[in-house]
mmCIF file of C-alpha atoms in Angstrom:
data_model
loop_
_atom_site.group_PDB
_atom_site.id
_atom_site.type_symbol
_atom_site.label_atom_id
_atom_site.label_comp_id
_atom_site.label_asym_id
_atom_site.label_seq_id
_atom_site.Cartn_x
_atom_site.Cartn_y
_atom_site.Cartn_z
ATOM 1 C CA MET P 1 7.426 -17.868 -66.939
ATOM 2 C CA ALA P 2 3.794 -17.141 -66.343
ATOM 3 C CA SER P 3 3.568 -19.267 -63.237
ATOM 4 C CA PRO P 4 5.751 -17.056 -60.936
ATOM 5 C CA VAL P 5 3.632 -14.025 -61.860
ATOM 6 C CA TRP P 6 0.443 -15.851 -60.931
ATOM 7 C CA MET P 7 1.982 -16.777 -57.593
ATOM 8 C CA LEU P 8 2.912 -13.173 -56.810
ATOM 9 C CA LEU P 9 -0.470 -11.770 -57.805
ATOM 10 C CA PRO P 10 -2.310 -12.843 -54.582
ATOM 11 C CA LEU P 11 0.516 -11.381 -52.486
ATOM 12 C CA LEU P 12 0.351 -8.069 -54.336
ATOM 13 C CA LEU P 13 -3.421 -8.045 -53.933
ATOM 14 C CA LEU P 14 -3.071 -8.487 -50.141
ATOM 15 C CA LEU P 15 -0.557 -5.642 -49.951
ATOM 16 C CA LEU P 16 -2.860 -3.369 -51.939
ATOM 17 C CA LEU P 17 -5.909 -4.184 -49.790
ATOM 18 C CA GLY P 18 -3.925 -3.697 -46.576
ATOM 19 C CA SER P 19 -2.668 -0.270 -47.612
ATOM 20 C CA LEU P 20 -6.151 0.836 -48.686
ATOM 21 C CA ALA P 21 -7.597 -0.175 -45.329
ATOM 22 C CA GLY P 22 -4.775 1.584 -43.476
ATOM 23 C CA HIS P 23 -4.006 -1.609 -41.591
ATOM 24 C CA ARG P 24 -0.417 -2.781 -41.526
ATOM 25 C CA PRO P 25 0.083 -5.279 -38.714
ATOM 26 C CA TRP P 26 3.711 -5.891 -39.662
ATOM 27 C CA LYS P 27 4.702 -2.232 -39.317
ATOM 28 C CA LYS P 28 4.985 -0.755 -35.818
ATOM 29 C CA GLN P 29 4.056 2.897 -35.418
ATOM 30 C CA VAL P 30 7.164 5.066 -35.145
ATOM 31 C CA TYR P 31 7.018 8.301 -33.186
ATOM 32 C CA GLN P 32 8.714 11.341 -34.651
ATOM 33 C CA SER P 33 10.138 12.636 -31.376
ATOM 34 C CA HIS P 34 11.738 10.543 -28.686
ATOM 35 C CA LYS P 35 11.451 12.646 -25.552
ATOM 36 C CA GLY P 36 14.143 12.939 -22.914
ATOM 37 C CA ILE P 37 13.920 12.424 -19.142
ATOM 38 C CA GLY P 38 11.537 14.919 -17.516
ATOM 39 C CA GLU P 39 9.549 15.761 -20.642
ATOM 40 C CA ALA P 40 5.762 15.357 -20.657
ATOM 41 C CA CYS P 41 4.414 12.171 -22.239
ATOM 42 C CA ARG P 42 1.313 10.004 -22.546
ATOM 43 C CA ILE P 43 2.666 6.537 -23.351
ATOM 44 C CA ASN P 44 5.973 4.676 -22.909
ATOM 45 C CA GLU P 45 6.844 4.698 -26.619
ATOM 46 C CA GLU P 46 7.157 8.499 -26.632
ATOM 47 C CA CYS P 47 10.217 8.357 -24.362
ATOM 48 C CA GLN P 48 13.832 7.474 -25.169
ATOM 49 C CA SER P 49 13.833 5.399 -21.984
ATOM 50 C CA ASN P 50 10.538 3.749 -23.006
ATOM 51 C CA CYS P 51 9.196 4.667 -19.529
ATOM 52 C CA CYS P 52 6.359 7.192 -19.107
ATOM 53 C CA THR P 53 5.125 7.415 -15.489
ATOM 54 C CA THR P 54 4.119 9.926 -12.845
ATOM 55 C CA GLY P 55 7.277 11.431 -11.382
ATOM 56 C CA SER P 56 6.009 13.313 -8.324
ATOM 57 C CA LEU P 57 2.827 14.343 -6.519
ATOM 58 C CA ASP P 58 1.830 16.009 -9.803
ATOM 59 C CA PRO P 59 -0.507 13.526 -11.556
ATOM 60 C CA SER P 60 0.805 14.375 -15.041
ATOM 61 C CA LYS P 61 3.104 11.823 -16.675
ATOM 62 C CA GLN P 62 6.680 12.415 -17.781
ATOM 63 C CA CYS P 63 9.575 10.418 -19.175
ATOM 64 C CA ASN P 64 11.539 8.716 -16.383
ATOM 65 C CA PRO P 65 14.594 6.454 -16.346
ATOM 66 C CA LYS P 66 14.159 2.720 -15.857
ATOM 67 C CA THR P 67 15.538 0.945 -12.790
ATOM 68 C CA ILE P 68 18.784 -1.050 -12.752
ATOM 69 C CA LEU P 69 16.694 -4.136 -13.528
ATOM 70 C CA LEU P 70 15.174 -2.298 -16.528
ATOM 71 C CA ARG P 71 11.762 -1.951 -14.915
ATOM 72 C CA CYS P 72 9.516 1.060 -15.446
ATOM 73 C CA LEU P 73 8.136 1.850 -11.991
ATOM 74 C CA PRO P 74 5.782 4.677 -11.044
ATOM 75 C CA TRP P 75 6.862 7.282 -8.510
ATOM 76 C CA ARG P 76 5.792 6.506 -4.948
ATOM 77 C CA LYS P 77 5.193 8.879 -2.049
ATOM 78 C CA PRO P 78 7.915 9.244 0.607
ATOM 79 C CA ASN P 79 7.226 8.756 4.338
ATOM 80 C CA GLY P 80 4.949 11.387 5.851
ATOM 81 C CA HIS P 81 2.702 11.905 2.812
ATOM 82 C CA SER P 82 -0.999 11.071 3.024
ATOM 83 C CA CYS P 83 -2.092 7.876 1.282
ATOM 84 C CA PHE P 84 -4.929 5.400 0.818
ATOM 85 C CA HIS P 85 -3.126 2.159 -0.155
ATOM 86 C CA ASN P 86 0.261 0.538 0.565
ATOM 87 C CA SER P 87 1.108 0.610 -3.150
ATOM 88 C CA GLU P 88 1.238 4.440 -3.102
ATOM 89 C CA CYS P 89 4.214 4.540 -0.708
ATOM 90 C CA GLN P 90 7.949 4.002 -1.266
ATOM 91 C CA SER P 91 7.954 1.941 1.946
ATOM 92 C CA ARG P 92 4.848 -0.006 0.816
ATOM 93 C CA CYS P 93 3.314 0.874 4.223
ATOM 94 C CA CYS P 94 0.240 3.142 4.465
ATOM 95 C CA VAL P 95 -1.280 3.216 7.979
ATOM 96 C CA ARG P 96 -3.034 5.449 10.490
ATOM 97 C CA SER P 97 -0.563 7.154 12.791
ATOM 98 C CA ASN P 98 -3.014 8.374 15.440
ATOM 99 C CA ARG P 99 -6.721 8.468 16.260
ATOM 100 C CA SER P 100 -7.651 10.268 13.030
ATOM 101 C CA ARG P 101 -8.914 8.340 9.998
ATOM 102 C CA GLN P 102 -6.165 9.848 7.796
ATOM 103 C CA LYS P 103 -3.478 7.388 6.662
ATOM 104 C CA PHE P 104 0.184 8.244 6.045
ATOM 105 C CA CYS P 105 3.188 6.568 4.437
ATOM 106 C CA THR P 106 5.325 5.218 7.291
ATOM 107 C CA PRO P 107 8.588 3.261 7.412
ATOM 108 C CA LEU P 108 8.642 -0.499 7.884
ATOM 109 C CA THR P 109 9.907 -1.934 11.167
ATOM 110 C CA ILE P 110 13.383 -3.438 11.522
ATOM 111 C CA PHE P 111 11.740 -6.787 10.680
ATOM 112 C CA LEU P 112 10.250 -5.278 7.473
ATOM 113 C CA GLN P 113 6.703 -5.300 8.837
ATOM 114 C CA CYS P 114 4.030 -2.670 8.243
ATOM 115 C CA VAL P 115 2.586 -2.134 11.728
ATOM 116 C CA PRO P 116 -0.500 0.073 12.065
ATOM 117 C CA TRP P 117 -1.065 2.498 14.934
ATOM 118 C CA ARG P 118 -2.863 0.850 17.826
ATOM 119 C CA LYS P 119 -4.891 2.239 20.709
ATOM 120 C CA PRO P 120 -3.189 2.762 24.087
ATOM 121 C CA ASP P 121 -4.272 1.006 27.293
ATOM 122 C CA GLY P 122 -7.607 2.295 28.590
ATOM 123 C CA ASP P 123 -9.139 3.098 25.176
ATOM 124 C CA PHE P 124 -12.359 1.492 23.991
ATOM 125 C CA CYS P 125 -11.861 -1.357 21.527
ATOM 126 C CA GLY P 126 -13.688 -3.961 19.461
ATOM 127 C CA ASN P 127 -10.976 -6.612 19.062
ATOM 128 C CA HIS P 128 -7.425 -7.460 20.165
ATOM 129 C CA ARG P 129 -5.813 -6.141 16.948
ATOM 130 C CA GLU P 130 -6.924 -2.570 17.775
ATOM 131 C CA CYS P 131 -4.845 -2.432 20.978
ATOM 132 C CA ASN P 132 -1.136 -1.735 21.400
ATOM 133 C CA SER P 133 -1.109 -4.459 24.072
ATOM 134 C CA GLN P 134 -3.037 -6.812 21.736
ATOM 135 C CA CYS P 135 -5.459 -7.301 24.648
ATOM 136 C CA CYS P 136 -9.091 -6.095 24.418
ATOM 137 C CA ILE P 137 -11.424 -7.380 27.116
ATOM 138 C CA GLN P 138 -14.553 -6.410 29.004
ATOM 139 C CA LEU P 139 -13.561 -5.230 32.472
ATOM 140 C CA ARG P 140 -17.023 -5.899 33.922
ATOM 141 C CA GLU P 141 -20.071 -7.638 32.521
ATOM 142 C CA ASP P 142 -21.886 -4.323 32.036
ATOM 143 C CA SER P 143 -18.920 -2.314 30.722
ATOM 144 C CA PRO P 144 -17.619 -1.874 27.166
ATOM 145 C CA HIS P 145 -14.454 -3.575 25.951
ATOM 146 C CA ARG P 146 -11.198 -1.716 26.650
ATOM 147 C CA CYS P 147 -7.533 -2.126 25.818
ATOM 148 C CA ILE P 148 -5.611 -3.325 28.881
ATOM 149 C CA ARG P 149 -2.011 -4.308 29.503
ATOM 150 C CA ARG P 150 -1.211 -7.990 29.586
ATOM 151 C CA SER P 151 -0.752 -9.459 33.046
ATOM 152 C CA GLY P 152 0.828 -12.437 34.746
ATOM 153 C CA ILE P 153 4.134 -14.232 34.364
ATOM 154 C CA LEU P 154 3.381 -15.232 30.765
ATOM 155 C CA ALA P 155 1.915 -11.800 29.892
ATOM 156 C CA GLN P 156 -1.493 -13.214 29.058
ATOM 157 C CA CYS P 157 -4.613 -11.299 28.154
ATOM 158 C CA LEU P 158 -6.524 -11.797 31.399
ATOM 159 C CA PRO P 159 -9.125 -9.652 33.166
ATOM 160 C CA LEU P 160 -7.739 -7.722 36.115
ATOM 161 C CA LEU P 161 -8.959 -8.583 39.603
ATOM 162 C CA SER P 162 -11.459 -6.163 41.097
ATOM 163 C CA LEU P 163 -11.272 -4.883 44.658
ATOM 164 C CA ARG P 164 -14.605 -3.950 46.281
ATOM 165 C CA GLY P 165 -16.162 -3.201 42.891
ATOM 166 C CA ARG P 166 -13.305 -0.951 41.754
ATOM 167 C CA LEU P 167 -10.779 -2.063 39.220
ATOM 168 C CA SER P 168 -7.120 -1.755 40.028
ATOM 169 C CA PHE P 169 -6.496 -0.812 36.357
ATOM 170 C CA ILE P 170 -8.565 2.352 36.691
ATOM 171 C CA GLU P 171 -6.856 3.351 39.945
ATOM 172 C CA GLY P 172 -3.464 2.863 38.322
ATOM 173 C CA THR P 173 -2.213 0.203 40.747
ATOM 174 C CA THR P 174 -1.307 -3.385 40.076
ATOM 175 C CA ALA P 175 -3.759 -6.201 40.681
ATOM 176 C CA THR P 176 -3.487 -8.099 43.959
ATOM 177 C CA ARG P 177 -4.793 -11.425 45.097
ATOM 178 C CA PRO P 178 -8.465 -11.567 46.156
ATOM 179 C CA GLY P 179 -9.488 -11.717 49.752
ATOM 180 C CA PRO P 180 -9.136 -9.441 52.760
ATOM 181 C CA GLN P 181 -6.363 -6.899 52.398
ATOM 182 C CA PRO P 182 -4.039 -6.083 55.311
#
């Protein structure tokens, strides 16, 4: 009969040492109050839904319901709100909408693409991606690069033909073939 007692003694000793140290890895901490939807919280476990996230532009956290797929997602800004990253927006699209540096949440295109604002024809540019026409070229050797409309049958990004040193693009007419004009 003495042998079962000796076998239980090490187990009892471990339990005693664990309780003295305040460390109980087998026991999960239980919160007294499970908060409802809309109540302020700090961590997921405080909420009945087990989902504590930001719920609006207010940075404080509150209990929110989980999605249909039982995911706990943070609130995202609707279209029109200022943003810095795509992840901040409901549409997942944060782009400049005009010449200013400010970015805004904007809707995706019909093909689910996030298309940034691009410069109109005639604006200065540094590369093709900056232009609405996707065409940024140097009109003359000594001039800066500008956005121009694509030309030709295949709508290629080609320099426009100049007439007596003046560019037809600047005058607002279409390019003609070189040589004497009638």
